[in-house]
Every structure is written in structure tokens, then in C-alpha cells.
mmCIF file of C-alpha atoms and ligand atoms in Angstrom:
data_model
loop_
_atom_site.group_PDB
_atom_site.id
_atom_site.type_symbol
_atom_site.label_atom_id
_atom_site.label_comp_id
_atom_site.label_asym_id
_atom_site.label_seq_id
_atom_site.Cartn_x
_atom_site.Cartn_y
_atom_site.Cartn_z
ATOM 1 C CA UNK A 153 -39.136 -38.169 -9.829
ATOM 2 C CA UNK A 154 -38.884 -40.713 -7.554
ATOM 3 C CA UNK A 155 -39.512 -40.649 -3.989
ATOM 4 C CA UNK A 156 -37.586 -42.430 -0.866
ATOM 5 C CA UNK A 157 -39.219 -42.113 3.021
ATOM 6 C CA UNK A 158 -36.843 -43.035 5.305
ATOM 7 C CA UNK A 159 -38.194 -43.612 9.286
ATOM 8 C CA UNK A 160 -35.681 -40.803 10.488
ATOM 9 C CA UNK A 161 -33.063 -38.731 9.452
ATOM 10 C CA UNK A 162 -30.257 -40.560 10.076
ATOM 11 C CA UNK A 163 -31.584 -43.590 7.957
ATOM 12 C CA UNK A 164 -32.256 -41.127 5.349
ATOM 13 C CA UNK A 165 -28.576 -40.053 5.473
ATOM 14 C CA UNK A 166 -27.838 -43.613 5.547
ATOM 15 C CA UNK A 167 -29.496 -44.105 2.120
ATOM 16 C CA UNK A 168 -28.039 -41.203 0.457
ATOM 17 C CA UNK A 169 -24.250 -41.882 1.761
ATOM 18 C CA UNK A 170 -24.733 -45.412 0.809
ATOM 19 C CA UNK A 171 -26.210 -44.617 -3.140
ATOM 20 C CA UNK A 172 -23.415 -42.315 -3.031
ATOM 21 C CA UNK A 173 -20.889 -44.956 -2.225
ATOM 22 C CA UNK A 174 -22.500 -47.164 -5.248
ATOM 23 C CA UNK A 175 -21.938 -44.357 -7.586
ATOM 24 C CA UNK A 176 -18.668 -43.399 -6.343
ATOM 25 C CA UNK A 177 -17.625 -47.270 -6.779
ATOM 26 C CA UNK A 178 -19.044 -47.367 -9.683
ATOM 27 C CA UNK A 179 -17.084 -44.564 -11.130
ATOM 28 C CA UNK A 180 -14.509 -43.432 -9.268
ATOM 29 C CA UNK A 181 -13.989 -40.556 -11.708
ATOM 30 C CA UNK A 182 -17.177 -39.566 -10.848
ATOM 31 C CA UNK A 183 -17.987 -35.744 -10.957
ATOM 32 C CA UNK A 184 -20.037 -35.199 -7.607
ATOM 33 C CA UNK A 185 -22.098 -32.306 -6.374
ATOM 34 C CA UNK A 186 -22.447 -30.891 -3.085
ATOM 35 C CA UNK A 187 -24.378 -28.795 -1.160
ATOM 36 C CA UNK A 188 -23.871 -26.978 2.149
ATOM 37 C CA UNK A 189 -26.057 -26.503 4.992
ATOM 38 C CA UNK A 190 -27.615 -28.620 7.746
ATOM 39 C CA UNK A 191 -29.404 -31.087 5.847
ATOM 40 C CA UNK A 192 -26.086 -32.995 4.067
ATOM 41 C CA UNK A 193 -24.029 -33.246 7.233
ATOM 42 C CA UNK A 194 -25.682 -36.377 8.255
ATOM 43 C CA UNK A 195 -24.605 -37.972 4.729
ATOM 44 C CA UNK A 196 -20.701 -36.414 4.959
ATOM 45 C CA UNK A 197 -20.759 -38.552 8.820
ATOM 46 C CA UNK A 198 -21.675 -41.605 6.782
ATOM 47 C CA UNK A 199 -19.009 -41.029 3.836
ATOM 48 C CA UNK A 200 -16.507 -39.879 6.585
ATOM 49 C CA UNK A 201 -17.119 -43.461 8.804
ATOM 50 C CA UNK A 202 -17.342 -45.803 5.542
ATOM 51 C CA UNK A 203 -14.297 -44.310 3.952
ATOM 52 C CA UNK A 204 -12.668 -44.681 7.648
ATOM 53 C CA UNK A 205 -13.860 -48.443 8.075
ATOM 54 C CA UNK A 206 -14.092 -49.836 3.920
ATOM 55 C CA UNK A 207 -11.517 -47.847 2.659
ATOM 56 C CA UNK A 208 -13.478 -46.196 -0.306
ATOM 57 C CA UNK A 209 -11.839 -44.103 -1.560
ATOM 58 C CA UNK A 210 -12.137 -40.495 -3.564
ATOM 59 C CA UNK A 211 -8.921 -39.663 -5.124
ATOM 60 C CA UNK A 212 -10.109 -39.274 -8.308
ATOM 61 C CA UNK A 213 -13.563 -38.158 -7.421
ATOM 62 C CA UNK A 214 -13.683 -34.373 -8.484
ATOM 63 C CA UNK A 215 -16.507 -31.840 -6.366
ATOM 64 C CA UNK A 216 -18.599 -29.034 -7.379
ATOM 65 C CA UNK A 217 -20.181 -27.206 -4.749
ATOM 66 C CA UNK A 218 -23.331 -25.732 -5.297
ATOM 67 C CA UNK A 219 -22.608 -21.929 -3.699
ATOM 68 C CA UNK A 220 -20.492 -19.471 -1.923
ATOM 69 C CA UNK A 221 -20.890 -16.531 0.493
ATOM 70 C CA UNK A 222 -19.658 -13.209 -1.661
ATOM 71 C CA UNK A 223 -17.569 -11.406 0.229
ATOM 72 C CA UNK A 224 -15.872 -14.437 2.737
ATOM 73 C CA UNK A 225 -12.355 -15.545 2.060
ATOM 74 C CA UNK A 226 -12.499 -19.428 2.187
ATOM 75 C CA UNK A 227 -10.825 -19.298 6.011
ATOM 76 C CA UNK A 228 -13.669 -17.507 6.926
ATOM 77 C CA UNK A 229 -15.320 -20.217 9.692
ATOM 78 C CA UNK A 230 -18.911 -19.605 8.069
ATOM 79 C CA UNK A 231 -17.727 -20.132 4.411
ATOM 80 C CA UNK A 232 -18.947 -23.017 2.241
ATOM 81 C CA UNK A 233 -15.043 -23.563 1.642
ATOM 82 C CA UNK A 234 -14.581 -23.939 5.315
ATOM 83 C CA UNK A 235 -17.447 -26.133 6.060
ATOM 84 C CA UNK A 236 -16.819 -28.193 3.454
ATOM 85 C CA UNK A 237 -12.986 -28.804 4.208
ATOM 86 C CA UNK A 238 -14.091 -29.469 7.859
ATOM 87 C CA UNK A 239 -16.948 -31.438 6.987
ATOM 88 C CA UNK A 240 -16.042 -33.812 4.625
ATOM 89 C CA UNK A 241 -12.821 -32.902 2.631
ATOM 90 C CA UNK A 242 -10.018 -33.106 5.126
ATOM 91 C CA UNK A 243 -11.450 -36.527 6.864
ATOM 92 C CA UNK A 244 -11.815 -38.386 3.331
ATOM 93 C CA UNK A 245 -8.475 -38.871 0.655
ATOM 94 C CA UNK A 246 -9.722 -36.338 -1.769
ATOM 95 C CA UNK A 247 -7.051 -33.960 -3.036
ATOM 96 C CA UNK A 248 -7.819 -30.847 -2.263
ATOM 97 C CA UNK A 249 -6.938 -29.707 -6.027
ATOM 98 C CA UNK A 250 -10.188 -31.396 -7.270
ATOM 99 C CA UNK A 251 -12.999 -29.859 -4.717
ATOM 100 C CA UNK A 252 -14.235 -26.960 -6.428
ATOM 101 C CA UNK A 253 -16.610 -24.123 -4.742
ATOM 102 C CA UNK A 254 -16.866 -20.753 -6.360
ATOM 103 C CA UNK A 255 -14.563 -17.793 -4.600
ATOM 104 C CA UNK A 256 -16.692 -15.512 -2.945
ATOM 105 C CA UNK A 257 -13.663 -12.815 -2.508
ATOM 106 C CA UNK A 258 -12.631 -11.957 -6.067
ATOM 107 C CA UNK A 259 -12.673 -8.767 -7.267
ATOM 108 C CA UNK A 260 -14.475 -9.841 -10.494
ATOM 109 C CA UNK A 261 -17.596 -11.827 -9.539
ATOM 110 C CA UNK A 262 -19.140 -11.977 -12.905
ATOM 111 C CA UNK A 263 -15.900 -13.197 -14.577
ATOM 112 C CA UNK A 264 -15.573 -15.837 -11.541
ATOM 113 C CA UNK A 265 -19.355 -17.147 -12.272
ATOM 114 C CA UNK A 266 -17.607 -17.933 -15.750
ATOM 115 C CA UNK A 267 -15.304 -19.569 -15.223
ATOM 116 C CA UNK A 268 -16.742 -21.732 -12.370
ATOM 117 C CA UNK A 269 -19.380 -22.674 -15.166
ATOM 118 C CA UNK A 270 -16.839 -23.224 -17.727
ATOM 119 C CA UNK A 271 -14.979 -25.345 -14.740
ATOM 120 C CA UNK A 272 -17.928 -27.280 -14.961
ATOM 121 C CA UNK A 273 -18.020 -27.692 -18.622
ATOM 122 C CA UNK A 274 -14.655 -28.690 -19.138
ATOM 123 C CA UNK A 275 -15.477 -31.650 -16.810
ATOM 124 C CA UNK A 276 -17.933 -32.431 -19.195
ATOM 125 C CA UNK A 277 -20.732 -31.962 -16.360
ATOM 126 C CA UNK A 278 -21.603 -33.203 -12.870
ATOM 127 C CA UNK A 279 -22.757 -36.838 -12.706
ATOM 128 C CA UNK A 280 -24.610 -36.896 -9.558
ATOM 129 C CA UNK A 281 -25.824 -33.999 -7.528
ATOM 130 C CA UNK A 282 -26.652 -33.321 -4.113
ATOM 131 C CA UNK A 283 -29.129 -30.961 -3.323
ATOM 132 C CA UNK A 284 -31.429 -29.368 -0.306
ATOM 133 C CA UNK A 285 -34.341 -27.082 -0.375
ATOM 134 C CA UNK A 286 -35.062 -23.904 0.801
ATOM 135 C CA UNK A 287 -38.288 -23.609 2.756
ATOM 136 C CA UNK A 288 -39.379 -21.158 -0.160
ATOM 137 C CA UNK A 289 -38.487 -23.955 -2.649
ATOM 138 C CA UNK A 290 -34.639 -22.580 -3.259
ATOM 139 C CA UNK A 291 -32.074 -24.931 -4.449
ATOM 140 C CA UNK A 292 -28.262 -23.869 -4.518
ATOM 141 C CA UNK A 293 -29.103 -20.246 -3.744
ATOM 142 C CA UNK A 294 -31.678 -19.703 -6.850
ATOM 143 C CA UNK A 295 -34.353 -17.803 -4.694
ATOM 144 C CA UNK A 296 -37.710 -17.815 -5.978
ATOM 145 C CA UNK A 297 -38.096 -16.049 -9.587
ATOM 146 C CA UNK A 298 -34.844 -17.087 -11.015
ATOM 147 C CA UNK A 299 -34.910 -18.242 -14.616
ATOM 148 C CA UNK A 300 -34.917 -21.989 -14.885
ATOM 149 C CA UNK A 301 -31.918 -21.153 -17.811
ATOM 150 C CA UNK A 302 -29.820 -18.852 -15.267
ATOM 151 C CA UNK A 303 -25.853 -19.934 -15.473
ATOM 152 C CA UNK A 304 -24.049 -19.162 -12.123
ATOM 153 C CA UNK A 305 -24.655 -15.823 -10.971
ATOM 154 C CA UNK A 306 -24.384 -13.131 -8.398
ATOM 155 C CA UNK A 307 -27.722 -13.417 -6.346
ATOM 156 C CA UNK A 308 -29.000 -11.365 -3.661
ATOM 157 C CA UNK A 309 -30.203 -13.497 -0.369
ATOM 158 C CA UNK A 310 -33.535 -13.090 0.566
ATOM 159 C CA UNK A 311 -34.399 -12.301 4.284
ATOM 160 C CA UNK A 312 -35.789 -15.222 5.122
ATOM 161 C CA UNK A 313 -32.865 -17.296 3.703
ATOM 162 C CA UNK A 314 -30.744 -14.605 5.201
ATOM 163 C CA UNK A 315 -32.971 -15.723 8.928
ATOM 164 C CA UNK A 316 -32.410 -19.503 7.833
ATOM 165 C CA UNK A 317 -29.138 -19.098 8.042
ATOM 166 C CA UNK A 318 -27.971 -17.094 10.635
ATOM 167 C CA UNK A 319 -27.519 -20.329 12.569
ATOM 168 C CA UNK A 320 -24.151 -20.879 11.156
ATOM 169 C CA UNK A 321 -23.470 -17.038 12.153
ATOM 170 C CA UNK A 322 -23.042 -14.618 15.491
ATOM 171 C CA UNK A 323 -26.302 -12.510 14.118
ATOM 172 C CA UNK A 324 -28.224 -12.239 10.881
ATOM 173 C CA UNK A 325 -26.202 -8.949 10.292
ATOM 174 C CA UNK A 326 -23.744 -10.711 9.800
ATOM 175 C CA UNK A 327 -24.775 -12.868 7.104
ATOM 176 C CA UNK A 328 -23.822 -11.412 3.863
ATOM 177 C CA UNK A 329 -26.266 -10.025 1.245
ATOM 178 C CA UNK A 330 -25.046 -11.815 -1.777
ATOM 179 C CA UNK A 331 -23.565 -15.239 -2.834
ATOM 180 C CA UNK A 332 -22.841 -17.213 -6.060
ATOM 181 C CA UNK A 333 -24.567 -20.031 -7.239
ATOM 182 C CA UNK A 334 -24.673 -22.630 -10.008
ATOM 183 C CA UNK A 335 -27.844 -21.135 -11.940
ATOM 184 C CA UNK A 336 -31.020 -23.660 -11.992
ATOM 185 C CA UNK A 337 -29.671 -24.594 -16.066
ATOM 186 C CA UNK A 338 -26.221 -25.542 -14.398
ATOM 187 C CA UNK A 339 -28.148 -27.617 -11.720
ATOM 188 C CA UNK A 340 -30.368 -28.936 -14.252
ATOM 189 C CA UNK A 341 -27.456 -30.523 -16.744
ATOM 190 C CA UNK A 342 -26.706 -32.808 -13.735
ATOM 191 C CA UNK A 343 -26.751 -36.443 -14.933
ATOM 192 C CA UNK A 344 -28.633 -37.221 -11.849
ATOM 193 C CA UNK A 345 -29.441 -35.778 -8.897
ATOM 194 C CA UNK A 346 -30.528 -36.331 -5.228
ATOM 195 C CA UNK A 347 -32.549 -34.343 -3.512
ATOM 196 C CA UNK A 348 -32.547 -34.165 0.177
ATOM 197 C CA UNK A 349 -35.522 -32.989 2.383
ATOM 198 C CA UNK A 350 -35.624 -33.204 6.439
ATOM 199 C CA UNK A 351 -37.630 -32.302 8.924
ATOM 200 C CA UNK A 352 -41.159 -30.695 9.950
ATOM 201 C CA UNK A 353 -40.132 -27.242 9.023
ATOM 202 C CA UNK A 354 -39.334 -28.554 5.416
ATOM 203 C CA UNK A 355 -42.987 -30.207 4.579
ATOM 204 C CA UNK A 356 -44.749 -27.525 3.179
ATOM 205 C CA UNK A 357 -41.811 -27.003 0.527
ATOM 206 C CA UNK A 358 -42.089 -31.045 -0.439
ATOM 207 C CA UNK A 359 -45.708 -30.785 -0.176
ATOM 208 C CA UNK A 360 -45.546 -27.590 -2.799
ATOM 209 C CA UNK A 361 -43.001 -29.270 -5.114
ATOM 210 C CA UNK A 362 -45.276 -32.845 -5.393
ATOM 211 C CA UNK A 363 -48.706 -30.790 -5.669
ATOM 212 C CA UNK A 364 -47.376 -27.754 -7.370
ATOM 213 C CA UNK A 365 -46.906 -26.416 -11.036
ATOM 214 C CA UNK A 366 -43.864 -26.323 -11.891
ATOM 215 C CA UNK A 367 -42.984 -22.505 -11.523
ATOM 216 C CA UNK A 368 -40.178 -20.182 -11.630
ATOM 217 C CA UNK A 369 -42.154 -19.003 -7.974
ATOM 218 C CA UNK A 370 -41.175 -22.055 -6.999
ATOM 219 C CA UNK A 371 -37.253 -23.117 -8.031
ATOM 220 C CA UNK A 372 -37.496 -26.333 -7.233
ATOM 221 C CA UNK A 373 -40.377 -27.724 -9.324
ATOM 222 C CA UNK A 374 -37.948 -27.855 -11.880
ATOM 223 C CA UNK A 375 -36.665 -30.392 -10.831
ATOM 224 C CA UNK A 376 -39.830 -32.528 -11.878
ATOM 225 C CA UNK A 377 -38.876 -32.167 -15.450
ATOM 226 C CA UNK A 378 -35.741 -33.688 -15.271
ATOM 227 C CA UNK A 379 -35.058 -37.423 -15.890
ATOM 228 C CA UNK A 380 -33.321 -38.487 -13.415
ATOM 229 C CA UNK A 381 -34.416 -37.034 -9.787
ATOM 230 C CA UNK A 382 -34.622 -39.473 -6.458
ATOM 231 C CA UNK A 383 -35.993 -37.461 -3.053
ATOM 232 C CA UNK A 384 -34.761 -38.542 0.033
ATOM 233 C CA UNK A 385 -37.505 -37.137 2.558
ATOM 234 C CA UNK A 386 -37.472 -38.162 6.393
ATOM 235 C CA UNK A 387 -40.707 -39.115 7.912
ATOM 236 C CA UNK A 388 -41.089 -35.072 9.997
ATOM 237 C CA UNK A 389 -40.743 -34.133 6.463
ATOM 238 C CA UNK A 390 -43.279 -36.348 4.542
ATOM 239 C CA UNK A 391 -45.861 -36.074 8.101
ATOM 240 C CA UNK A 392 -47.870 -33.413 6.230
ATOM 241 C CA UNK A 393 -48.403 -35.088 2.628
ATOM 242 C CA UNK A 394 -50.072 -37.610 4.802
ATOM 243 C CA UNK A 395 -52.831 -34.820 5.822
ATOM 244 C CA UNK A 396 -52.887 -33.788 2.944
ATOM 245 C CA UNK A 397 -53.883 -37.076 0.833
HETATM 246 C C1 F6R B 898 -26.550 -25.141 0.280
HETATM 247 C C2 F6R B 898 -27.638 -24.701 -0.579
HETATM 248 C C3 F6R B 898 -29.021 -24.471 -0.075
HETATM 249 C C4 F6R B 898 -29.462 -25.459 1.006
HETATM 250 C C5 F6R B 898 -30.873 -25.118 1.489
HETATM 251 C C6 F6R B 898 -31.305 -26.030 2.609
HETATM 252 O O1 F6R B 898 -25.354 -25.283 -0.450
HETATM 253 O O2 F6R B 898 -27.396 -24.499 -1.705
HETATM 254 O O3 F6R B 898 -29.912 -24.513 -1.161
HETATM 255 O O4 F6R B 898 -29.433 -26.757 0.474
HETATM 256 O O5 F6R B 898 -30.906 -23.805 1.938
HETATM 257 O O6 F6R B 898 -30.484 -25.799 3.711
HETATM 258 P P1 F6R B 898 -30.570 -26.693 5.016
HETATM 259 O O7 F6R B 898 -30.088 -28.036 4.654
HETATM 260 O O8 F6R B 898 -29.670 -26.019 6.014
HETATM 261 O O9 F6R B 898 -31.999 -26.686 5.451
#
């Protein structure tokens, strides 16, 4: 696993966008993974201004987002599908055909979970994912305890990712109780993958996935066995591996 510091947040976001860009130019077939949350919007910014000002472009990039809300149609304002349309899809030239982000409001939820991982499949995999943590070491919505094999399920939210996220909602009520997510062996098939950590309140988690074991307690620490992992950490983030080396 390799590690980046960037000075603030926004260089960090620089970094990402711009490694992004490289792939993306690279490949412009390229299979991409997002995440939602606070964390990437600083990166969509930097894809939104490049693609305004270079011209890169994303019409034959294809997405796979990470999760979904259950129970949220994707016009819901505080759906992934809405954030991400607002966010990033509707200000870039990608078709709208080839985003993909499991639907939250189907009847059948297991049969949705697979076919969004047979989706995946018959794109022969995701070449580069993006991915934040959870203060308890989450990634997609894989809350601590989920099997490092899992497929995309049906979780149940925690309360204190429930708490986390009530800032995209009126109240914490209203957050709902369940969403899908690519499972942790979905996440793990990734070609590559960046992970993302900001912030003060988000040390403790780096600090616990560079010192820890890796755990199913603690989803992330997977991520140490896989080949092909760069962190992106801001300096509020990295602040407390400093005390504690
Ligand atoms: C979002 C996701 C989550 C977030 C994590 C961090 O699609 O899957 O794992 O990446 O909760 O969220 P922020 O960036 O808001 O701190």
C-alpha cells in the first residue's frame, strides 16, 4: 500500500483528479469506481473544471458506484443516484447509459445485488476504484464484521454511520436503515484502487488501518492485502500518525 500526504485537502483532491485523468487518458474505456459522500466531492470539482478547460473526455468511460440508499427512488435529493448526477455526471460528457449505481427501490433487492454484481462481471471488472472510509474502518457500506468474500448485499446501517450521515438529510430519522453495497470481494477484484482519507475526524481510522491487523473488525485492513492500493490522506488526517511514531 502506498501512501500520498498532501498539505491540504484540496491538493489531495488535486492528486487524485489528476491520477484519475492519467488513467482515464490512458484508457478511455476505462471501468471507474466511485464513491459518494463528502470526501470525493473535492476530486468530481477537479474532473468537472479539467474536463471544462482540457476537454477530457468520458464517453466511453463506464461507472460503478460503490452503494445505494434502499428504499430512495434515484430523484430522491439524498440518493447516491442524485448526488452523483449533480455532482459529477451531468457537468462531464458521460452518457448517462454507462453510470451504474445499484437501485435502492426494487421490489427484489437480493435479485438486484445480482445482477449489479453480474453488471460488474460482464465488464470484466472495475479498473480503478475510488474509495473513502468510515470512521469505524467501513468502505462502500461494509460495516465492521462483514466477510472480506461478501458479493453485494443488503446491509443494515449502523448508528453511527446512520449519525455520519445525517448531514446530507433533514434528521437522522430520516436516514434509511438499509442500503446496498458492492461486498468487500467485489471491492477487492478492483484492478487498482484509491483510497481517500480527509480530515482530523478520520485519523484514528488511518492510524488503525497502518498499525492494525488486518480484521474483518476492521473492513478496511483489507485493503492491505491487495496489490495495488495508493492512500491519499490530507495532512488533519495524517496529524495523529505523527504522535503516534
Ligand atoms: C460512499 C461510501 C462510504 C464513504 C464513507 C466516508 O459511497 O461508500 O464508504 O466513502 O462513509 O464518507 P465521507 O467521505 O462522507 O466521510
Amino acid at each position: 500500500m502506498k501512501i500520498i500526504e498532501a498539505i491540504d485537502y484540496k491538493t489531495m483532491c488535486k492528486m487524485a483528479a489528476d491520477y484519475i485523468i492519467t488513467k482515464v487518458c490512458e484508457n478511455p474505456r476505462l471501468k471507474l469506481g466511485l464513491a459518494t459522500g463528502g470526501t470525493p466531492l473535492g476530486i468530481y470539482n477537479t474532473l468537472i473544471a479539467d474536463h471544462k478547460k482540457n476537454g477530457t473526455s468520458y464517453q466511453w468511460v463506464t461507472t460503478f458506484n460503490l452503494d445505494e440508499y434502499v428504499g430512495l427512488t434515484g430523484d430522491d435529493p439524498s440518493s447516491y443516484r442524485h448526488y452523483m448526477n449533480h455532482n459529477l455526471f451531468n457537468q462531464i460528457d458521460i452518457p448517462l447509459s454507462q453510470t451504474n449505481i445499484p437501485h435502492g427501490d426494487v421490489q427484489d433487492l437480493e435479485q438486484e445485488c445480482i445482477r449489479y454484481e453480474n453488471l460488474i462481471s460482464e465488464h470484466r471488472g472495475i479498473d480503478l476504484q475510488i474509495l473513502g472510509i468510515g470512521n469505524n474502518g467501513h468502505i462502500g457500506f461494509n460495516e465492521p464484521g462483514t466477510s472480506f468474500n461478501s458479493k453485494t448485499h443488503v446491509v443494515e446501517l449502523t448508528s453511527s454511520t446512520r449519525e455520519a450521515n445525517s448531514r446530507f438529510f433533514n434528521s437522522v430519522e430520516e436516514v434509511p436503515t438499509r442500503a446496498i453495497t458492492m461486498g468487500i470481494g467485489t471491492i477487492m477484484k478492483s484492478r487498482e484502487i484509491l483510497l481517500l482519507v480527509s480530515g482530523e475526524s478520520k485519523s484514528n481510522a488511518l492510524h488503525a488501518l497502518l498499525n492494525g491487523k488486518v480484521d474483518e473488525s476492521f473492513p478496511a485492513s483489507v485493503l492491505k492485502t491487495h496489490p495495488k492500493v495508493t492512500v491519499f490522506a490530507d495532512k488533519e488526517a495524517v496529524a495523529c500518525l505523527k504522535v503516534f511514531r
